[in-house]
Coordinates of C-alpha atoms in Angstrom, one line a residue:
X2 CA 161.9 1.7 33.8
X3 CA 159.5 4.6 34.4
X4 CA 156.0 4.2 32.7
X5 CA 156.4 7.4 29.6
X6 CA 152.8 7.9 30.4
X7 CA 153.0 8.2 33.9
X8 CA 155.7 10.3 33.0
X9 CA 153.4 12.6 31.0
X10 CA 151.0 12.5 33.7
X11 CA 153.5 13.8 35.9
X12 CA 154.2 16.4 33.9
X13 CA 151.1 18.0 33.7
X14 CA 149.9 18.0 37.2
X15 CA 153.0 19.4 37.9
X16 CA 151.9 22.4 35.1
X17 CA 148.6 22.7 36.3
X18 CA 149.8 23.1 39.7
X19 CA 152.7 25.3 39.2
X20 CA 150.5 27.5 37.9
X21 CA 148.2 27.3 41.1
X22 CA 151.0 28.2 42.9
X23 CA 151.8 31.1 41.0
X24 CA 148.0 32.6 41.3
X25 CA 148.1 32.2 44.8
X26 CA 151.3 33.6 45.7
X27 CA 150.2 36.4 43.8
X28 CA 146.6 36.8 45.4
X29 CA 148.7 36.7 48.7
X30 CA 150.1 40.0 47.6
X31 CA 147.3 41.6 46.0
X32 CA 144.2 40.0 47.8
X33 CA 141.9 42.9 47.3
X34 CA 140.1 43.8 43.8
X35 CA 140.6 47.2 42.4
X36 CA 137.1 47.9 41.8
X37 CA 134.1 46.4 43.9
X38 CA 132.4 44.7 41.0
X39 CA 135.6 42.4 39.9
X40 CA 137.6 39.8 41.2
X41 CA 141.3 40.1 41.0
X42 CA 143.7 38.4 37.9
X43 CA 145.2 35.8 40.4
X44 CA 141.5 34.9 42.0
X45 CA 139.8 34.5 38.2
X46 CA 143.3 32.4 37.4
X47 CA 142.8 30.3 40.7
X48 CA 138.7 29.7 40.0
X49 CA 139.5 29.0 36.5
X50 CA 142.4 26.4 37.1
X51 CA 140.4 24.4 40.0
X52 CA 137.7 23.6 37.0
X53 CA 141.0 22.2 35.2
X54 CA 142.1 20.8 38.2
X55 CA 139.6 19.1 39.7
X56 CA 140.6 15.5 37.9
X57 CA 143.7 15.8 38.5
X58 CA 143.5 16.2 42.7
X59 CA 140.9 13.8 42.8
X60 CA 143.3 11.0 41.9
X61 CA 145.7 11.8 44.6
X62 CA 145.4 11.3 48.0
X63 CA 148.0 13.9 48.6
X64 CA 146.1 16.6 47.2
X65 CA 143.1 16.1 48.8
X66 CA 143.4 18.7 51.3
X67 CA 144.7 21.4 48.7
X68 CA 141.4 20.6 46.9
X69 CA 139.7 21.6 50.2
X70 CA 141.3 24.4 50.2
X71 CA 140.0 25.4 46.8
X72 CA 136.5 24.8 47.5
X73 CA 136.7 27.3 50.6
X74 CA 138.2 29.8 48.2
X75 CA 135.0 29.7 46.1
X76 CA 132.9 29.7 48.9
X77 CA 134.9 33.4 50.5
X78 CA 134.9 34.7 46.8
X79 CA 131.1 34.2 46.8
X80 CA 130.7 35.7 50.2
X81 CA 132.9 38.7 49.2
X82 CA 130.9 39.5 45.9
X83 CA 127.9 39.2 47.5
X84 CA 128.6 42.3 50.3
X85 CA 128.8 44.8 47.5
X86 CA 126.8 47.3 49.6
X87 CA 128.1 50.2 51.4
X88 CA 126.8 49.0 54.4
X89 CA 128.9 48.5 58.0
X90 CA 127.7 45.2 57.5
X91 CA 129.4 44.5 53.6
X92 CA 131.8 46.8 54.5
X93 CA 133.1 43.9 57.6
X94 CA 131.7 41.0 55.7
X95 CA 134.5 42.2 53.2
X96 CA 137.9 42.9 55.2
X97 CA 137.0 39.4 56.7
X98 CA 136.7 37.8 53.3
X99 CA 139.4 39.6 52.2
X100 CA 141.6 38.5 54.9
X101 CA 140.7 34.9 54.5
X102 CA 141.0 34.7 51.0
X103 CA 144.6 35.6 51.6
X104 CA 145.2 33.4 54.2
X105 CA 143.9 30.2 51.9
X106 CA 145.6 31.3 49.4
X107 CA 149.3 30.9 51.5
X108 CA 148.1 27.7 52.4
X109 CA 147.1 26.7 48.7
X110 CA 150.9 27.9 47.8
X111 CA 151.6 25.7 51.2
X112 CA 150.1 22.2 49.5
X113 CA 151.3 22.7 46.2
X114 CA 155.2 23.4 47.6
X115 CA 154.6 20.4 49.6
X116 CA 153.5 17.9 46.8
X117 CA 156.3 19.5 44.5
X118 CA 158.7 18.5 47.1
X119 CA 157.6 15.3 47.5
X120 CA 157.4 14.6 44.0
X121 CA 160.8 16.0 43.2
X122 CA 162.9 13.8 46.1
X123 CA 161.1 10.9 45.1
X124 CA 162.3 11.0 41.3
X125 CA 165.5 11.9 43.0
X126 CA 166.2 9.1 44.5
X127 CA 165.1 6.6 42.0
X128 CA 167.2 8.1 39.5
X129 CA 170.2 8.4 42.3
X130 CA 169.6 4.5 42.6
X131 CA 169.4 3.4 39.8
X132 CA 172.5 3.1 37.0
X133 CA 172.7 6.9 35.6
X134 CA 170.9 6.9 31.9
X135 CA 170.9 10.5 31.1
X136 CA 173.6 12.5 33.2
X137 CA 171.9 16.0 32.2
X138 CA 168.6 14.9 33.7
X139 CA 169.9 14.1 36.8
X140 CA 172.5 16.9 37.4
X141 CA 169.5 19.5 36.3
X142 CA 167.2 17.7 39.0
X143 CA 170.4 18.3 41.7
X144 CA 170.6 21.4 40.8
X145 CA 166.9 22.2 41.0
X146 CA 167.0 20.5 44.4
X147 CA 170.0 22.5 45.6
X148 CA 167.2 25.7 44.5
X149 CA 165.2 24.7 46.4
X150 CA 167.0 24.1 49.6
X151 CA 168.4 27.6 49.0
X152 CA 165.0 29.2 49.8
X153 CA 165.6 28.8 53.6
X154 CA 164.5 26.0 55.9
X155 CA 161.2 24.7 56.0
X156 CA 160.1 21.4 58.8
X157 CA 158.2 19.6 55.9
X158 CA 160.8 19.5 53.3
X159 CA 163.5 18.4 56.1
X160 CA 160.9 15.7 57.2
X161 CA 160.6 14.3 53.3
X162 CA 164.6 14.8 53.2
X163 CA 165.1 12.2 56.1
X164 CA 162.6 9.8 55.3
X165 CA 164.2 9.5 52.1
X166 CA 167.8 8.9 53.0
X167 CA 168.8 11.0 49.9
X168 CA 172.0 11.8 52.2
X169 CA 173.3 8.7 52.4
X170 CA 172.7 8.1 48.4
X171 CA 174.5 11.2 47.6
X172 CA 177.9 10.6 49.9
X173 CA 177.5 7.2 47.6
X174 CA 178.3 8.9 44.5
X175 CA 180.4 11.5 45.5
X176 CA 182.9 8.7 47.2
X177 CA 182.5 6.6 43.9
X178 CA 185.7 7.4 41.8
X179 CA 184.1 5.6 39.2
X180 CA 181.1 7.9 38.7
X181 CA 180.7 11.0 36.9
X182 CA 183.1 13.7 37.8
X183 CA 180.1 16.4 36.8
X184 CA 177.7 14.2 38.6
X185 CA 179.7 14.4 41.7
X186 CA 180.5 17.3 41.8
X187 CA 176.9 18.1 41.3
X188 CA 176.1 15.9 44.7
X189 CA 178.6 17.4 46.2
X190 CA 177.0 21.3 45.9
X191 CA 174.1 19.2 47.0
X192 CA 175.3 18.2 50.4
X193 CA 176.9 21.8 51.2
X194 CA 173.5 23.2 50.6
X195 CA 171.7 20.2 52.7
X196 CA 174.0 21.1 56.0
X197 CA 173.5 25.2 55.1
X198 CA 169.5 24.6 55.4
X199 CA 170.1 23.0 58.7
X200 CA 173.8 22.2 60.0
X201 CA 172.3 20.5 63.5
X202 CA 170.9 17.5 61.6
X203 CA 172.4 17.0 58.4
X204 CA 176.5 17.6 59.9
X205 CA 175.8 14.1 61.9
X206 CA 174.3 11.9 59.4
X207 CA 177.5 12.6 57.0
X208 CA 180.8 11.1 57.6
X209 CA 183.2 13.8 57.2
X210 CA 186.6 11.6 56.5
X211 CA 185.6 10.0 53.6
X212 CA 183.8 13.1 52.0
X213 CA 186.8 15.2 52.3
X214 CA 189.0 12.7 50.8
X215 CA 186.5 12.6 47.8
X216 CA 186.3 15.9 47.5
X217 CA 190.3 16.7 47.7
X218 CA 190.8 14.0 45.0
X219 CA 188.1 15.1 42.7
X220 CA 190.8 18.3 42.4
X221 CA 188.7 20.8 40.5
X222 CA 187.4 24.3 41.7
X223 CA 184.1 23.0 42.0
X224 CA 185.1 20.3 44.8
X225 CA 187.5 22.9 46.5
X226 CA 184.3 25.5 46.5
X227 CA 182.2 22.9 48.4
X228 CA 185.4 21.7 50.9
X229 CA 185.7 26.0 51.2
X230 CA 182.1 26.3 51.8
X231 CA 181.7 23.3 54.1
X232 CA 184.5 25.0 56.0
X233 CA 182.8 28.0 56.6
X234 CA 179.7 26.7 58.2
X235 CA 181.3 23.2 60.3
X236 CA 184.8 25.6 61.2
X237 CA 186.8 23.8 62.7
X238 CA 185.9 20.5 63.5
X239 CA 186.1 20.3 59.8
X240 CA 189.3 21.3 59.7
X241 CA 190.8 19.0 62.4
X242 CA 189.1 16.5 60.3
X243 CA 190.9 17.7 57.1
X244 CA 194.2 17.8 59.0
X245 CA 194.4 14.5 60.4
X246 CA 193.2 12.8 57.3
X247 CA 196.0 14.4 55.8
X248 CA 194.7 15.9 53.4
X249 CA 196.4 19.3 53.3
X250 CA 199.7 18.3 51.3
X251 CA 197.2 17.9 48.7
X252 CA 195.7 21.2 49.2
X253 CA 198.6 23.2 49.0
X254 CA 199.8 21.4 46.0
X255 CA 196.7 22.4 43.9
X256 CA 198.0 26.2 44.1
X257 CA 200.9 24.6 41.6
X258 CA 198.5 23.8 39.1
X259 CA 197.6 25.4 36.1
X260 CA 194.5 25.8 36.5
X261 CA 193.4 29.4 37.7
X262 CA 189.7 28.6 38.8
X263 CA 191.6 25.9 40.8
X264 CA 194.6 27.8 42.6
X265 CA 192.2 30.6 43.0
X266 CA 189.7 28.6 44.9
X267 CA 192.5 26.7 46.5
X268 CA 194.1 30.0 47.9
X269 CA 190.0 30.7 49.3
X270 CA 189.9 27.3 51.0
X271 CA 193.7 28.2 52.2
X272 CA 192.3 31.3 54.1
X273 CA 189.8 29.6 55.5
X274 CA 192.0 26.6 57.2
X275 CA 193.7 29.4 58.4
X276 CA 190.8 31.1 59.9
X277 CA 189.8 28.1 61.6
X278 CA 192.4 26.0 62.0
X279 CA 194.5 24.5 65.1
X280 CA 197.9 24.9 65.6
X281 CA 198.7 21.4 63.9
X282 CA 196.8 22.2 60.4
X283 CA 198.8 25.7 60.6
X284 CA 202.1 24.1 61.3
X285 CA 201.0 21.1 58.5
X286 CA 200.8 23.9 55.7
X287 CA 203.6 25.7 57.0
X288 CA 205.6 22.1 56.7
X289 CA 204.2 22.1 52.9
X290 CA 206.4 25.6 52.3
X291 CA 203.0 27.4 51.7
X292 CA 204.3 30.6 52.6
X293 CA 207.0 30.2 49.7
X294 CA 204.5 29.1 47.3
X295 CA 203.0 32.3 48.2
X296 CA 206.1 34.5 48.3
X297 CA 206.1 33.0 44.4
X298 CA 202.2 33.6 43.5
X299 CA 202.5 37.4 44.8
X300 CA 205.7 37.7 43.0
X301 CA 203.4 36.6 39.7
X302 CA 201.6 38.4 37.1
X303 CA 198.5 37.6 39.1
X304 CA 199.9 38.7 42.6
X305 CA 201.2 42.3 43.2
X306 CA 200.4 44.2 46.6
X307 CA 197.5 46.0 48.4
X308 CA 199.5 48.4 50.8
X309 CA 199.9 51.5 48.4
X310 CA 196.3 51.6 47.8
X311 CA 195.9 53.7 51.4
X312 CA 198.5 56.1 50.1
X313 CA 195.9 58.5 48.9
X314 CA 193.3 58.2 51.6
X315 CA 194.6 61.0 54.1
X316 CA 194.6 63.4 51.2
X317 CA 191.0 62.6 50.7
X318 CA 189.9 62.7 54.4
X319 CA 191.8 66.4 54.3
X320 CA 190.0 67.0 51.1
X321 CA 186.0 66.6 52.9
X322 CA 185.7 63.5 52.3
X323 CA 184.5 61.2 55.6
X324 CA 186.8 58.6 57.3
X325 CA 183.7 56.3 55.9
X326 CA 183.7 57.4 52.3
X327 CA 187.4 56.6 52.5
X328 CA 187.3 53.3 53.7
X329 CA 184.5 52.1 51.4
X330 CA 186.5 53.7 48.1
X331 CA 189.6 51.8 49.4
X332 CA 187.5 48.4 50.0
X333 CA 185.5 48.9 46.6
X334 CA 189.6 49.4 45.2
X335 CA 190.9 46.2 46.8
X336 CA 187.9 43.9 45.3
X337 CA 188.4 44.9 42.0
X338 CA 192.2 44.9 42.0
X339 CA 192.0 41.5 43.5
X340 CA 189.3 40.4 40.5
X341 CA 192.1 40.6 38.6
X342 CA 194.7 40.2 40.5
X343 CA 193.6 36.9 42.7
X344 CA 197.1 36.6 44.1
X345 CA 197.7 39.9 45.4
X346 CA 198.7 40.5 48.9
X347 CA 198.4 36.9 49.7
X348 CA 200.8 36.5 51.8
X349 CA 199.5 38.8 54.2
X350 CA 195.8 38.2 54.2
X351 CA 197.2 34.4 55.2
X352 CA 198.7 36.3 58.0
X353 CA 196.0 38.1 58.9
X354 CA 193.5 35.2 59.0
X355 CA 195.5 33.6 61.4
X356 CA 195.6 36.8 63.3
X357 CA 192.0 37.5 63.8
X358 CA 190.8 33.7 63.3
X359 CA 189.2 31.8 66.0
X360 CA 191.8 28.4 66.1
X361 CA 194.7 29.6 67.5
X362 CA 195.7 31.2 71.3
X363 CA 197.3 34.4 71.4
X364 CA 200.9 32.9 71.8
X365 CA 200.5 30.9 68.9
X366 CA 199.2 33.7 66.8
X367 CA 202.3 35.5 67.9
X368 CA 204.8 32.3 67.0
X369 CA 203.1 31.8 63.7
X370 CA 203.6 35.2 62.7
X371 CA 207.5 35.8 63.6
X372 CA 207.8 32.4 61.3
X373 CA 205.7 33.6 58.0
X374 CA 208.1 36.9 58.8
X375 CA 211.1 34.7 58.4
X376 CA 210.2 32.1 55.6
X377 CA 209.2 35.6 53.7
X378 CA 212.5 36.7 54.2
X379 CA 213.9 33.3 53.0
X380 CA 211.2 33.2 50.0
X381 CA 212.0 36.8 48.6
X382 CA 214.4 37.2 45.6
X383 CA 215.4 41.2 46.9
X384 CA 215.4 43.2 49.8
X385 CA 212.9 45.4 48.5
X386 CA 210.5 42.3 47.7
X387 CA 210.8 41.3 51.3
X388 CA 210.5 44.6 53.1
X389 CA 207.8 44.8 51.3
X390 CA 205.8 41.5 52.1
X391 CA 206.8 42.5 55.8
X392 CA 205.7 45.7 55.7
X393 CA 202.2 43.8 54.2
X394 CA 201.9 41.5 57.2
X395 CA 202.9 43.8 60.0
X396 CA 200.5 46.6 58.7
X397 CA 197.9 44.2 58.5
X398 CA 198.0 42.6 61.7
X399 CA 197.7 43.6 65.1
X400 CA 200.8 44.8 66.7

């Protein structure tokens, strides 16, 4: 169990630092004083705070070089107040100052982000070791992690990511049926984000069978938003893993759940496969009588259809209005009609994924689409429902 004091200790470095960070990012944006005789707020913050701070970098070696970096702050402020003059002389002897006191400053931000890092995967991983005392601790610390690797990629942070093996601790859990559901789910947001900040290194260390299986029978929106997301960025190898696993009977069933957030982000992943996918996860959801299941959630008080929204459009063109204007109206139209309708138009926007997606050969796209035309016509109730659906996926896709 963790020492409360060191704990405490922990906890205010971390303050004290945060802080530094803040001062310098700002001093990075506003490195020059507005008048001559003054420093600027984030240069009095960052003098004032390495007083403050200079116990608390003295005891860690890791902070030794961010200390450095302080005391050649001071030394450029000094320099700078002391070419007040109008001189050519002051007047050089302060650009340069200037220019350096900005450039510590980045790498004072630099340190600190580093030693935050480090400090942040390594109470991490102990707590992802360990037997899980307080779930919201450590579904707040995944989720501040999952920040973080949001900001973009950076070499340090991937370093301190594979020396700790953090991957291989968080396909533990999510593969753990008898852990936390919301932990899980947590890792498994996690992991999507790990492969977003760099998909070369982190896509090989994972192994994609069993994390899709987890994730398929976790069966909430949050897992099918990862397994949608994770599609987008692998394509589809992903997908050829998702299909022979055998996992897509499963996915089609979720759209006959009850819950919305579910078959909503079910219908997502759905487009995706189909954007991606081979001939054999096509034909596999096809098998599954997706497009009837379809047919049925179009049919449904959260379906409806897309195609009379372009009714209006050549009046407006006639009107003055550009061909742009018109087709940015009619998007901005779609979105929200399909914010509350989820459902609408689904059958064709399946169609059309096919259609302009990158898994299929031209032949194939032309097959698949003669067989949604037919299982429409087998799915409808009327005539009118199915010219309609058919009208839907011919207009939408290429001839």
């Amino acid at each position: 169990m963790e020492d409360p004091s060191s704990k405490e200790e922990i906890s205010r470095v971390l303050k004290v630092l945060e802080a530094l960070r803040q001062a310098s990012h700002d001093l990075q944006a506003h490195p020059i004083p507005r008048t001559a005789d003054s420093n600027s707020p984030a240069i009095k913050a960052l003098l004032e705070l390495q007083t403050e701070s200079d116990t608390i970098l003295s005891k860690d070696p890791h902070l030794s070089t961010l200390s450095q970096h302080l005391t050649s702050l001071r030394t450029l402020v000094d320099t700078r107040q002391k070419s007040r003059g109008y001189s050519l002389r002051n007047f050089l002897t302060r650009r340069v100052s200037t220019h350096s006191i900005s450039r510590v400053a980045g790498s004072i931000e630099s340190e600190i982000q580093a030693w935050i890092d480090r400090e942040s995967i390594e109470n991490l991983t102990t707590l992802l070791k360990g037997t899980v005392k307080n779930e919201d601790e450590l579904v707040s610390l995944l989720t501040q992690f999952e920040n973080r690797l949001s900001q973009g990629f950076n070499r340090e942070l991937q370093d301190l990511i594979l020396k700790s093996k953090i991957l291989l601790l968080l396909e533990k859990i999510i593969c753990d049926p008898n852990c936390s559901k919301r932990i899980r789910e947590q890792c498994a947001f996690v992991v999507a984000a790990l492969i977003r900040f760099n998909k070369d290194v982190f896509v090989g260390q994972m192994l994609m069978g069993p994390l899709i299986h987890a994730l398929v029978s976790m069966a909430s929106w949050k897992s099918m938003e990862v397994l949608c997301t994770l599609i987008k960025l692998i394509k589809s190898p992903l997908v050829d893993e998702i299909e022979s696993n055998g996992e897509i009977p499963k996915i089609i069933s979720f759209l006959d759940y009850k819950d919305l957030e579910l078959r909503v982000l079910t219908m997502d992943c759905i487009l995706e496969i189909g954007y991606f996918g081979r001939k054999e996860a096509i034909e596999a959801m096809l098998k599954e009588g997706l497009i009837k299941k379809l047919v049925d959630l179009q049919r449904s008080e959260l379906g409806g259809d897309l195609i009379d929204m372009g009714r209006f459009d050549g009046k407006e063109t006639a009107n003055g209005n550009s061909a742009e204007d018109k087709i940015e109206r009619r998007e901005s139209r779609e979105k929200r009609f399909l914010e509350i309708h989820p459902f609408a138009s689904c059958v064709a926007r399946f169609a059309v994924q096919l259609e302009v997606g990158e898994g299929l050969r031209q032949r194939e796209k032309r097959a698949f689409k003669q067989e949604i035309l037919k299982r429409v016509r087998d799915a409808s109730v009327s005539d009118a429902e199915a010219a309609t659906i058919v009208a839907e996926v011919l207009w939408g896709s290429s001839p």
